[in-house]
PDB file of C-alpha atoms in Angstrom:
ATOM      1  CA  MET A 832     -13.828  18.612  16.038  1.00 40.00           C
ATOM      2  CA  GLU A 833     -12.446  15.263  15.096  1.00 49.00           C
ATOM      3  CA  GLN A 834      -8.647  15.220  14.089  1.00 53.00           C
ATOM      4  CA  ALA A 835      -7.773  14.626  10.529  1.00 78.00           C
ATOM      5  CA  TYR A 836      -4.990  12.528  11.114  1.00 87.00           C
ATOM      6  CA  THR A 837      -4.412   9.369  13.172  1.00 89.00           C
ATOM      7  CA  ILE A 838      -1.310   7.401  13.850  1.00 92.00           C
ATOM      8  CA  THR A 839      -1.028   3.462  14.139  1.00 92.00           C
ATOM      9  CA  ILE A 840       2.154   1.950  15.299  1.00 93.00           C
ATOM     10  CA  GLU A 841       3.412  -0.985  13.154  1.00 90.00           C
ATOM     11  CA  PRO A 842       6.399  -2.932  13.981  1.00 90.00           C
ATOM     12  CA  THR A 843       8.809  -4.064  11.052  1.00 88.00           C
ATOM     13  CA  SER A 844      11.273  -7.006  10.512  1.00 87.00           C
ATOM     14  CA  ASN A 845      13.951  -4.631  11.986  1.00 89.00           C
ATOM     15  CA  ALA A 846      13.719  -4.360  15.535  1.00 91.00           C
ATOM     16  CA  SER A 847      15.306  -0.912  15.494  1.00 93.00           C
ATOM     17  CA  ILE A 848      12.783   0.519  13.275  1.00 93.00           C
ATOM     18  CA  VAL A 849       8.980   1.357  13.771  1.00 94.00           C
ATOM     19  CA  LYS A 850       6.475   2.570  11.363  1.00 93.00           C
ATOM     20  CA  PHE A 851       3.997   5.249  12.295  1.00 95.00           C
ATOM     21  CA  GLU A 852       1.256   4.833   9.712  1.00 90.00           C
ATOM     22  CA  ALA A 853      -0.974   7.683   8.899  1.00 89.00           C
ATOM     23  CA  ASN A 854      -4.707   7.412   7.769  1.00 84.00           C
ATOM     24  CA  GLN A 855      -3.899   9.582   4.996  1.00 80.00           C
ATOM     25  CA  PHE A 856      -1.086  10.494   2.555  1.00 81.00           C
ATOM     26  CA  LEU A 857       1.796  12.709   3.928  1.00 85.00           C
ATOM     27  CA  THR A 858       3.602  13.126   0.571  1.00 81.00           C
ATOM     28  CA  ASN A 859       2.770  13.116  -3.127  1.00 70.00           C
ATOM     29  CA  TYR A 860       4.096   9.772  -3.870  1.00 64.00           C
ATOM     30  CA  ASP A 861       7.634  10.554  -3.037  1.00 70.00           C
ATOM     31  CA  SER A 862       9.892   9.176  -0.230  1.00 76.00           C
ATOM     32  CA  PHE A 863      12.450  10.746   1.997  1.00 85.00           C
ATOM     33  CA  GLU A 864      15.384   9.501   4.296  1.00 87.00           C
ATOM     34  CA  TYR A 865      17.210  11.689   6.599  1.00 91.00           C
ATOM     35  CA  GLU A 866      20.353  10.672   8.549  1.00 90.00           C
ATOM     36  CA  ASN A 867      20.561  13.667  10.698  1.00 90.00           C
ATOM     37  CA  ILE A 868      18.923  17.160  11.533  1.00 89.00           C
ATOM     38  CA  ASP A 869      20.868  18.883   8.829  1.00 88.00           C
ATOM     39  CA  GLN A 870      19.837  16.804   6.038  1.00 87.00           C
ATOM     40  CA  ALA A 871      16.028  17.264   7.171  1.00 88.00           C
ATOM     41  CA  LYS A 872      16.274  20.954   6.428  1.00 88.00           C
ATOM     42  CA  ASN A 873      13.271  20.631   3.896  1.00 88.00           C
ATOM     43  CA  SER A 874      11.195  18.696   6.557  1.00 90.00           C
ATOM     44  CA  PRO A 875       9.949  20.522   9.692  1.00 93.00           C
ATOM     45  CA  LEU A 876       8.504  17.160  11.098  1.00 94.00           C
ATOM     46  CA  ALA A 877      11.756  15.238  10.740  1.00 93.00           C
ATOM     47  CA  GLN A 878      13.541  18.119  12.157  1.00 93.00           C
ATOM     48  CA  GLN A 879      11.329  18.006  15.263  1.00 93.00           C
ATOM     49  CA  LEU A 880      11.802  14.345  15.507  1.00 95.00           C
ATOM     50  CA  PHE A 881      15.735  14.502  15.490  1.00 94.00           C
ATOM     51  CA  HIS A 882      15.300  16.443  18.808  1.00 93.00           C
ATOM     52  CA  LEU A 883      14.401  13.025  20.634  1.00 93.00           C
ATOM     53  CA  PRO A 884      17.889  11.932  21.611  1.00 91.00           C
ATOM     54  CA  PHE A 885      17.098   8.452  20.465  1.00 94.00           C
ATOM     55  CA  VAL A 886      16.338   9.066  16.924  1.00 94.00           C
ATOM     56  CA  LYS A 887      19.093   7.916  14.364  1.00 93.00           C
ATOM     57  CA  ARG A 888      17.159   8.276  11.091  1.00 93.00           C
ATOM     58  CA  VAL A 889      13.893   9.256   9.801  1.00 94.00           C
ATOM     59  CA  PHE A 890      12.105   8.097   6.830  1.00 91.00           C
ATOM     60  CA  ILE A 891       8.830   9.838   5.403  1.00 90.00           C
ATOM     61  CA  ALA A 892       6.990   8.083   2.804  1.00 82.00           C
ATOM     62  CA  GLN A 893       3.524   8.339   1.343  1.00 78.00           C
ATOM     63  CA  ASN A 894       1.486   7.347   4.229  1.00 83.00           C
ATOM     64  CA  PHE A 895       4.170   6.765   7.066  1.00 90.00           C
ATOM     65  CA  VAL A 896       6.872   7.871   9.084  1.00 94.00           C
ATOM     66  CA  ALA A 897       9.636   5.379   9.948  1.00 94.00           C
ATOM     67  CA  ILE A 898      12.223   5.981  12.654  1.00 95.00           C
ATOM     68  CA  ASP A 899      15.350   4.010  13.229  1.00 94.00           C
ATOM     69  CA  LYS A 900      16.579   4.426  16.832  1.00 94.00           C
ATOM     70  CA  TYR A 901      19.760   4.229  18.969  1.00 92.00           C
ATOM     71  CA  ASP A 902      19.972   1.211  21.272  1.00 92.00           C
ATOM     72  CA  ILE A 903      19.676   3.743  24.573  1.00 93.00           C
ATOM     73  CA  VAL A 904      15.901   3.036  24.459  1.00 93.00           C
ATOM     74  CA  GLU A 905      13.566   0.291  23.714  1.00 94.00           C
ATOM     75  CA  TRP A 906      10.476   0.828  21.310  1.00 95.00           C
ATOM     76  CA  ASN A 907       7.943  -0.496  23.812  1.00 94.00           C
ATOM     77  CA  ASP A 908       9.031   2.298  26.274  1.00 94.00           C
ATOM     78  CA  VAL A 909       8.800   5.283  23.640  1.00 95.00           C
ATOM     79  CA  GLN A 910       6.485   4.406  20.632  1.00 95.00           C
ATOM     80  CA  ASP A 911       3.338   5.664  22.293  1.00 95.00           C
ATOM     81  CA  GLU A 912       4.697   8.903  23.053  1.00 95.00           C
ATOM     82  CA  VAL A 913       6.422   9.160  19.598  1.00 95.00           C
ATOM     83  CA  ALA A 914       3.022   8.257  17.943  1.00 95.00           C
ATOM     84  CA  GLN A 915       1.309  10.833  19.862  1.00 95.00           C
ATOM     85  CA  GLN A 916       3.933  13.437  18.969  1.00 95.00           C
ATOM     86  CA  ILE A 917       3.667  12.763  15.234  1.00 95.00           C
ATOM     87  CA  GLU A 918      -0.205  12.868  15.464  1.00 94.00           C
ATOM     88  CA  THR A 919      -0.189  16.036  17.231  1.00 94.00           C
ATOM     89  CA  TYR A 920       2.237  17.784  14.744  1.00 94.00           C
ATOM     90  CA  LEU A 921       0.199  16.682  11.789  1.00 92.00           C
ATOM     91  CA  ASN A 922      -2.992  17.910  13.134  1.00 92.00           C
ATOM     92  CA  SER A 923      -1.393  21.265  13.975  1.00 90.00           C
ATOM     93  CA  GLY A 924      -1.431  21.988  10.262  1.00 86.00           C
ATOM     94  CA  LYS A 925       2.347  22.720  10.079  1.00 89.00           C
ATOM     95  CA  ALA A 926       4.272  21.763   6.949  1.00 89.00           C
ATOM     96  CA  ILE A 927       5.444  18.108   6.756  1.00 90.00           C
ATOM     97  CA  LEU A 928       7.976  19.100   3.817  1.00 88.00           C
ATOM     98  CA  THR A 929       8.786  22.395   2.610  1.00 84.00           C
ATOM     99  CA  ALA A 930       9.360  23.116  -1.276  1.00 65.00           C
ATOM    100  CA  THR A 931      12.766  22.290  -2.625  1.00 56.00           C
ATOM    101  CA  GLU A 932      14.593  23.837  -5.491  1.00 41.00           C
ATOM    102  CA  ASN A 933      14.724  20.941  -7.614  1.00 42.00           C
ATOM    103  CA  THR A 934      11.213  19.786  -7.999  1.00 38.00           C
ATOM    104  CA  THR A 935      11.008  16.828 -10.274  1.00 41.00           C
ATOM    105  CA  LYS A 936       7.987  14.908 -11.844  1.00 46.00           C
ATOM    106  CA  VAL A 937       7.228  11.702  -9.898  1.00 51.00           C
ATOM    107  CA  PRO A 938       8.167   8.791 -12.218  1.00 76.00           C
ATOM    108  CA  VAL A 939       4.912   7.013 -12.733  1.00 85.00           C
ATOM    109  CA  THR A 940       3.721   3.867 -14.694  1.00 91.00           C
ATOM    110  CA  VAL A 941       0.232   2.805 -15.269  1.00 93.00           C
ATOM    111  CA  TYR A 942      -0.800  -0.210 -17.079  1.00 94.00           C
ATOM    112  CA  ALA A 943      -4.404  -1.487 -17.802  1.00 94.00           C
ATOM    113  CA  GLU A 944      -5.278  -5.010 -16.899  1.00 91.00           C
ATOM    114  CA  SER A 945      -8.344  -6.914 -17.814  1.00 89.00           C
ATOM    115  CA  THR A 946     -11.007  -8.100 -15.068  1.00 86.00           C
ATOM    116  CA  PRO A 947     -13.497 -10.884 -15.280  1.00 84.00           C
ATOM    117  CA  ASN A 948     -16.037  -8.180 -15.938  1.00 87.00           C
ATOM    118  CA  PRO A 949     -16.020  -7.059 -19.566  1.00 90.00           C
ATOM    119  CA  ALA A 950     -17.403  -3.540 -18.612  1.00 90.00           C
ATOM    120  CA  VAL A 951     -14.558  -2.745 -16.167  1.00 91.00           C
ATOM    121  CA  LEU A 952     -10.743  -2.285 -16.726  1.00 93.00           C
ATOM    122  CA  LYS A 953      -8.265  -1.797 -13.912  1.00 93.00           C
ATOM    123  CA  PHE A 954      -5.569   0.742 -14.212  1.00 95.00           C
ATOM    124  CA  VAL A 955      -2.618  -0.107 -12.095  1.00 93.00           C
ATOM    125  CA  ALA A 956       0.092   2.448 -10.923  1.00 92.00           C
ATOM    126  CA  ASN A 957       3.383   1.581  -9.603  1.00 87.00           C
ATOM    127  CA  LYS A 958       2.515   4.080  -6.648  1.00 83.00           C
ATOM    128  CA  LYS A 959       0.112   3.837  -3.730  1.00 83.00           C
ATOM    129  CA  LEU A 960      -2.787   5.912  -4.585  1.00 87.00           C
ATOM    130  CA  VAL A 961      -5.074   5.711  -1.340  1.00 85.00           C
ATOM    131  CA  THR A 962      -5.644   4.478   1.952  1.00 80.00           C
ATOM    132  CA  GLY A 963      -9.043   2.568   2.163  1.00 80.00           C
ATOM    133  CA  THR A 964     -11.514   1.454  -0.254  1.00 85.00           C
ATOM    134  CA  HIS A 965     -13.412   3.961  -2.298  1.00 90.00           C
ATOM    135  CA  GLU A 966     -16.560   3.586  -4.458  1.00 89.00           C
ATOM    136  CA  PHE A 967     -18.157   6.287  -6.600  1.00 92.00           C
ATOM    137  CA  LYS A 968     -21.453   5.529  -8.588  1.00 90.00           C
ATOM    138  CA  ASN A 969     -21.462   8.993 -10.084  1.00 91.00           C
ATOM    139  CA  ILE A 970     -20.072  12.412 -10.147  1.00 92.00           C
ATOM    140  CA  ASP A 971     -21.892  13.532  -6.881  1.00 92.00           C
ATOM    141  CA  ASP A 972     -20.338  10.593  -4.900  1.00 90.00           C
ATOM    142  CA  ALA A 973     -17.025  11.842  -6.198  1.00 91.00           C
ATOM    143  CA  LYS A 974     -17.300  15.412  -4.780  1.00 90.00           C
ATOM    144  CA  ASN A 975     -14.291  14.848  -2.268  1.00 89.00           C
ATOM    145  CA  ALA A 976     -12.270  12.914  -4.824  1.00 91.00           C
ATOM    146  CA  PRO A 977     -10.749  15.034  -7.300  1.00 93.00           C
ATOM    147  CA  LEU A 978      -9.462  12.384  -9.544  1.00 94.00           C
ATOM    148  CA  ALA A 979     -12.550  10.547  -9.530  1.00 94.00           C
ATOM    149  CA  GLN A 980     -14.578  13.760 -10.619  1.00 94.00           C
ATOM    150  CA  SER A 981     -12.208  14.408 -13.410  1.00 95.00           C
ATOM    151  CA  LEU A 982     -12.555  10.793 -14.734  1.00 96.00           C
ATOM    152  CA  PHE A 983     -16.394  11.269 -14.804  1.00 95.00           C
ATOM    153  CA  HIS A 984     -15.998  14.313 -17.099  1.00 94.00           C
ATOM    154  CA  PHE A 985     -15.288  11.223 -19.873  1.00 94.00           C
ATOM    155  CA  PRO A 986     -18.808  10.536 -21.184  1.00 92.00           C
ATOM    156  CA  PHE A 987     -18.121   6.734 -21.185  1.00 94.00           C
ATOM    157  CA  VAL A 988     -17.179   6.521 -17.589  1.00 94.00           C
ATOM    158  CA  LYS A 989     -19.876   4.928 -15.538  1.00 94.00           C
ATOM    159  CA  GLU A 990     -18.632   4.052 -12.049  1.00 93.00           C
ATOM    160  CA  ILE A 991     -15.181   4.323 -10.253  1.00 94.00           C
ATOM    161  CA  PHE A 992     -13.470   2.035  -7.678  1.00 92.00           C
ATOM    162  CA  ILE A 993     -10.072   3.182  -6.099  1.00 92.00           C
ATOM    163  CA  GLU A 994      -8.145   1.176  -3.653  1.00 88.00           C
ATOM    164  CA  ASP A 995      -4.385   0.841  -2.956  1.00 86.00           C
ATOM    165  CA  ASN A 996      -2.600   1.329  -6.210  1.00 90.00           C
ATOM    166  CA  TYR A 997      -5.421   0.808  -8.840  1.00 92.00           C
ATOM    167  CA  ILE A 998      -8.522   2.476 -10.276  1.00 94.00           C
ATOM    168  CA  SER A 999     -11.197   0.151 -11.649  1.00 93.00           C
ATOM    169  CA  ILE A1000     -13.343   2.047 -14.239  1.00 94.00           C
ATOM    170  CA  ASN A1001     -16.783   0.589 -15.383  1.00 93.00           C
ATOM    171  CA  LYS A1002     -17.723   2.326 -18.624  1.00 94.00           C
ATOM    172  CA  TYR A1003     -21.030   2.506 -20.530  1.00 93.00           C
ATOM    173  CA  ASP A1004     -21.646   0.087 -23.522  1.00 91.00           C
ATOM    174  CA  MET A1005     -21.229   3.391 -25.949  1.00 91.00           C
ATOM    175  CA  ALA A1006     -17.494   2.949 -25.965  1.00 92.00           C
ATOM    176  CA  ASP A1007     -14.979   0.123 -26.829  1.00 95.00           C
ATOM    177  CA  TRP A1008     -12.024  -0.438 -24.564  1.00 95.00           C
ATOM    178  CA  ASN A1009      -9.808  -0.494 -27.722  1.00 94.00           C
ATOM    179  CA  ASP A1010     -10.783   3.098 -28.390  1.00 94.00           C
ATOM    180  CA  ILE A1011     -10.502   4.634 -24.893  1.00 95.00           C
ATOM    181  CA  THR A1012      -7.915   2.544 -22.919  1.00 96.00           C
ATOM    182  CA  LEU A1013      -4.797   4.473 -24.129  1.00 95.00           C
ATOM    183  CA  GLU A1014      -6.635   8.068 -23.526  1.00 95.00           C
ATOM    184  CA  LEU A1015      -7.656   6.897 -19.732  1.00 96.00           C
ATOM    185  CA  ARG A1016      -4.153   5.255 -19.089  1.00 95.00           C
ATOM    186  CA  GLU A1017      -2.377   8.487 -20.139  1.00 95.00           C
ATOM    187  CA  PHE A1018      -4.810  10.907 -18.136  1.00 95.00           C
ATOM    188  CA  ILE A1019      -4.424   8.783 -14.931  1.00 95.00           C
ATOM    189  CA  LYS A1020      -0.478   8.771 -15.453  1.00 93.00           C
ATOM    190  CA  ASN A1021      -0.296  12.586 -16.053  1.00 91.00           C
ATOM    191  CA  TYR A1022      -2.713  13.313 -13.301  1.00 91.00           C
ATOM    192  CA  ILE A1023      -0.436  11.393 -10.677  1.00 88.00           C
ATOM    193  CA  GLU A1024       2.792  12.764 -12.086  1.00 84.00           C
ATOM    194  CA  GLU A1025       1.617  16.169 -11.530  1.00 83.00           C
ATOM    195  CA  GLY A1026       0.943  15.466  -7.863  1.00 80.00           C
ATOM    196  CA  LYS A1027      -2.528  16.234  -7.955  1.00 84.00           C
ATOM    197  CA  GLU A1028      -4.872  15.360  -5.232  1.00 85.00           C
ATOM    198  CA  ILE A1029      -6.576  12.121  -5.494  1.00 88.00           C
ATOM    199  CA  ILE A1030      -8.895  11.994  -2.525  1.00 86.00           C
ATOM    200  CA  ASN A1031      -9.287  14.788  -0.030  1.00 82.00           C
ATOM    201  CA  ALA A1032      -9.378  14.807   3.854  1.00 74.00           C
ATOM    202  CA  THR A1033     -13.110  14.538   3.949  1.00 77.00           C
ATOM    203  CA  GLN A1034     -13.181  11.569   1.927  1.00 78.00           C
ATOM    204  CA  VAL A1035     -10.468   9.936   3.976  1.00 73.00           C
ATOM    205  CA  GLN A1036     -12.318  10.619   7.221  1.00 74.00           C
ATOM    206  CA  GLN A1037     -15.643   9.346   5.830  1.00 73.00           C
ATOM    207  CA  VAL A1038     -14.149   6.089   4.825  1.00 73.00           C
ATOM    208  CA  LYS A1039     -12.435   5.872   8.295  1.00 71.00           C
ATOM    209  CA  GLN A1040     -15.608   6.208  10.035  1.00 71.00           C
ATOM    210  CA  LYS A1041     -17.164   3.507   7.861  1.00 72.00           C
ATOM    211  CA  GLU A1042     -14.292   1.428   8.906  1.00 68.00           C
ATOM    212  CA  GLU A1043     -14.654   2.137  12.530  1.00 66.00           C
ATOM    213  CA  GLN A1044     -18.413   1.309  12.231  1.00 68.00           C
ATOM    214  CA  SER A1045     -17.414  -1.904  10.687  1.00 70.00           C
ATOM    215  CA  VAL A1046     -15.425  -2.669  13.720  1.00 66.00           C
ATOM    216  CA  THR A1047     -18.222  -1.791  16.010  1.00 67.00           C
ATOM    217  CA  ASP A1048     -20.509  -3.968  13.937  1.00 75.00           C
ATOM    218  CA  PHE A1049     -18.363  -6.805  13.972  1.00 77.00           C
ATOM    219  CA  ASP A1050     -18.018  -6.860  17.528  1.00 78.00           C
ATOM    220  CA  ASN A1051     -21.956  -7.279  17.865  1.00 82.00           C
ATOM    221  CA  LEU A1052     -21.997 -10.020  15.418  1.00 86.00           C
ATOM    222  CA  ASP A1053     -22.839 -13.675  16.273  1.00 87.00           C
ATOM    223  CA  ASP A1054     -20.122 -16.172  16.239  1.00 89.00           C
ATOM    224  CA  VAL A1055     -20.894 -17.709  12.958  1.00 89.00           C
ATOM    225  CA  SER A1056     -21.245 -14.293  11.182  1.00 89.00           C
ATOM    226  CA  LYS A1057     -17.734 -13.234  12.656  1.00 89.00           C
ATOM    227  CA  ASP A1058     -16.441 -16.662  11.283  1.00 91.00           C
ATOM    228  CA  ILE A1059     -17.698 -15.770   7.926  1.00 90.00           C
ATOM    229  CA  VAL A1060     -16.172 -12.155   7.999  1.00 88.00           C
ATOM    230  CA  SER A1061     -12.755 -13.541   8.894  1.00 89.00           C
ATOM    231  CA  ILE A1062     -13.032 -16.197   5.974  1.00 89.00           C
ATOM    232  CA  ILE A1063     -14.027 -13.520   3.580  1.00 87.00           C
ATOM    233  CA  ASN A1064     -11.207 -11.141   4.617  1.00 85.00           C
ATOM    234  CA  GLU A1065      -8.462 -13.751   4.743  1.00 86.00           C
ATOM    235  CA  TYR A1066      -9.387 -16.024   1.830  1.00 83.00           C
ATOM    236  CA  ILE A1067     -11.688 -14.008  -0.444  1.00 83.00           C
ATOM    237  CA  LYS A1068     -10.830 -10.561  -0.473  1.00 81.00           C
ATOM    238  CA  PRO A1069      -7.225 -10.879  -1.757  1.00 80.00           C
ATOM    239  CA  ALA A1070      -8.664 -12.817  -4.806  1.00 78.00           C
ATOM    240  CA  VAL A1071     -11.415 -10.277  -5.571  1.00 79.00           C
ATOM    241  CA  ALA A1072      -8.974  -7.368  -5.316  1.00 77.00           C
ATOM    242  CA  SER A1073      -6.714  -8.830  -7.775  1.00 74.00           C
ATOM    243  CA  ASP A1074      -9.725  -8.684 -10.343  1.00 75.00           C
ATOM    244  CA  GLY A1075     -10.322  -5.119  -9.317  1.00 77.00           C
ATOM    245  CA  GLY A1076     -13.296  -5.393  -7.019  1.00 78.00           C
ATOM    246  CA  ASN A1077     -14.258  -5.723  -3.309  1.00 82.00           C
ATOM    247  CA  ILE A1078     -16.444  -8.101  -1.268  1.00 84.00           C
ATOM    248  CA  VAL A1079     -18.102  -7.017   1.837  1.00 83.00           C
ATOM    249  CA  PHE A1080     -20.253  -9.133   4.411  1.00 87.00           C
ATOM    250  CA  ASP A1081     -23.757  -7.897   4.507  1.00 87.00           C
ATOM    251  CA  SER A1082     -25.809 -10.336   6.783  1.00 87.00           C
ATOM    252  CA  TYR A1083     -26.152 -14.274   7.977  1.00 89.00           C
ATOM    253  CA  ASP A1084     -29.736 -15.533   8.539  1.00 89.00           C
ATOM    254  CA  PRO A1085     -29.239 -18.579  10.703  1.00 88.00           C
ATOM    255  CA  ALA A1086     -32.641 -19.894  10.129  1.00 90.00           C
ATOM    256  CA  SER A1087     -32.277 -20.239   6.324  1.00 90.00           C
ATOM    257  CA  LYS A1088     -28.269 -20.345   6.757  1.00 89.00           C
ATOM    258  CA  ARG A1089     -28.326 -17.656   3.696  1.00 89.00           C
ATOM    259  CA  VAL A1090     -25.297 -15.367   3.596  1.00 89.00           C
ATOM    260  CA  LYS A1091     -25.498 -12.068   1.820  1.00 88.00           C
ATOM    261  CA  VAL A1092     -22.206 -10.082   0.636  1.00 87.00           C
ATOM    262  CA  ILE A1093     -21.985  -6.801  -1.206  1.00 84.00           C
ATOM    263  CA  LEU A1094     -20.053  -6.725  -4.366  1.00 82.00           C
ATOM    264  CA  GLN A1095     -17.998  -3.688  -5.459  1.00 80.00           C
ATOM    265  CA  GLY A1096     -15.872  -2.442  -8.225  1.00 76.00           C
ATOM    266  CA  ALA A1097     -15.340  -4.838 -11.137  1.00 71.00           C
ATOM    267  CA  CYS A1098     -17.480  -7.448  -9.315  1.00 74.00           C
ATOM    268  CA  SER A1099     -20.482  -5.416  -9.217  1.00 72.00           C
ATOM    269  CA  GLY A1100     -22.828  -6.495 -11.984  1.00 67.00           C
ATOM    270  CA  CYS A1101     -20.054  -9.000 -13.501  1.00 69.00           C
ATOM    271  CA  PRO A1102     -21.670 -11.618 -15.533  1.00 64.00           C
ATOM    272  CA  SER A1103     -19.450 -14.278 -14.025  1.00 65.00           C
ATOM    273  CA  SER A1104     -20.082 -13.126 -10.470  1.00 64.00           C
ATOM    274  CA  THR A1105     -23.015 -15.623  -9.854  1.00 63.00           C
ATOM    275  CA  PHE A1106     -20.606 -18.572 -10.997  1.00 64.00           C
ATOM    276  CA  THR A1107     -17.860 -17.103  -8.546  1.00 66.00           C
ATOM    277  CA  LEU A1108     -20.285 -16.900  -5.966  1.00 66.00           C
ATOM    278  CA  LYS A1109     -21.653 -20.606  -6.337  1.00 63.00           C
ATOM    279  CA  ASN A1110     -18.472 -22.368  -7.278  1.00 66.00           C
ATOM    280  CA  GLY A1111     -16.054 -20.201  -5.086  1.00 76.00           C
ATOM    281  CA  ILE A1112     -17.331 -18.290  -2.216  1.00 81.00           C
ATOM    282  CA  GLU A1113     -20.191 -20.557  -1.373  1.00 83.00           C
ATOM    283  CA  ASN A1114     -18.540 -23.751  -1.564  1.00 84.00           C
ATOM    284  CA  MET A1115     -15.619 -22.403   0.600  1.00 86.00           C
ATOM    285  CA  LEU A1116     -17.880 -21.282   3.354  1.00 88.00           C
ATOM    286  CA  LYS A1117     -20.121 -24.542   3.182  1.00 86.00           C
ATOM    287  CA  GLU A1118     -16.739 -26.624   3.500  1.00 86.00           C
ATOM    288  CA  MET A1119     -15.081 -24.360   6.249  1.00 88.00           C
ATOM    289  CA  LEU A1120     -18.412 -23.950   8.212  1.00 88.00           C
ATOM    290  CA  THR A1121     -20.181 -27.186   7.889  1.00 85.00           C
ATOM    291  CA  GLY A1122     -23.773 -27.286   8.237  1.00 87.00           C
ATOM    292  CA  LYS A1123     -23.938 -23.535   8.815  1.00 89.00           C
ATOM    293  CA  VAL A1124     -24.163 -22.137   5.514  1.00 86.00           C
ATOM    294  CA  GLU A1125     -26.305 -23.039   2.663  1.00 85.00           C
ATOM    295  CA  THR A1126     -26.481 -20.251   0.114  1.00 85.00           C
ATOM    296  CA  VAL A1127     -24.683 -16.975  -0.732  1.00 85.00           C
ATOM    297  CA  GLU A1128     -26.398 -14.057  -2.483  1.00 83.00           C
ATOM    298  CA  ALA A1129     -24.858 -11.014  -3.890  1.00 79.00           C
ATOM    299  CA  ILE A1130     -25.997  -7.488  -3.542  1.00 76.00           C
ATOM    300  CA  ASN A1131     -24.280  -5.132  -6.036  1.00 67.00           C
ATOM    301  CA  GLY A1132     -22.704  -2.300  -4.353  1.00 54.00           C
TER     302      GLY A1132
END
């Protein structure tokens, strides 16, 4: 059986601190800092880490554990062992945190932001909601995403796209944003504040498998296709994400010099997407890959 948790080692700007990032959330939007083993009485995971003699401080946040070390060791000598220890602990099913007496609501703010697609509104939270990219075309797609399932019970919700700290909602024409925005914003805000599950481990694992497959597929691409993927990821994805959407490389035909991309979230079905493709993405690829790209076509995700 494949493990639910995997850990990635991420250095920080502070040489004494290393982040051990998990592929799914560890806490419901809270962060904790422990200076010693006594302070960590509500975290069995942190207590275990303090048994390592070089651990000075432990931070547990939404999707990572960060450790500040004493100078007696170098991270290069111990970080792999620590990562394995954290991963093993998480996959053992033991508690990361235990209930505290003073449980308070998570302070959450959610605001609505327009997108280039008039049918899509972006609801942005001040907390990271998910890792990875999650697109749901209907309630069946959302069987492993409790928040998306709940949102589909609103009759005007057509499609849902969740990434990082925002939710893009595509509505049916039957409703006007002026009439439903406040209702949706309050629903999302209350849902997050109550600490309810947004996506479950099965959904996380499915997205992880897709990402792993994408890495394998990338390795098998020709050089031009690899260049196209790199340009999309570095220059185009950030701008598209700010509009509540996503863009994914689909294929490249060297004979016709045609690139196909998949549009998701607010970009899918957006009336301005053709203009964006022709005057933005296509021109950029033509300029950066002279003589190798002629046209870019979109496939709605």
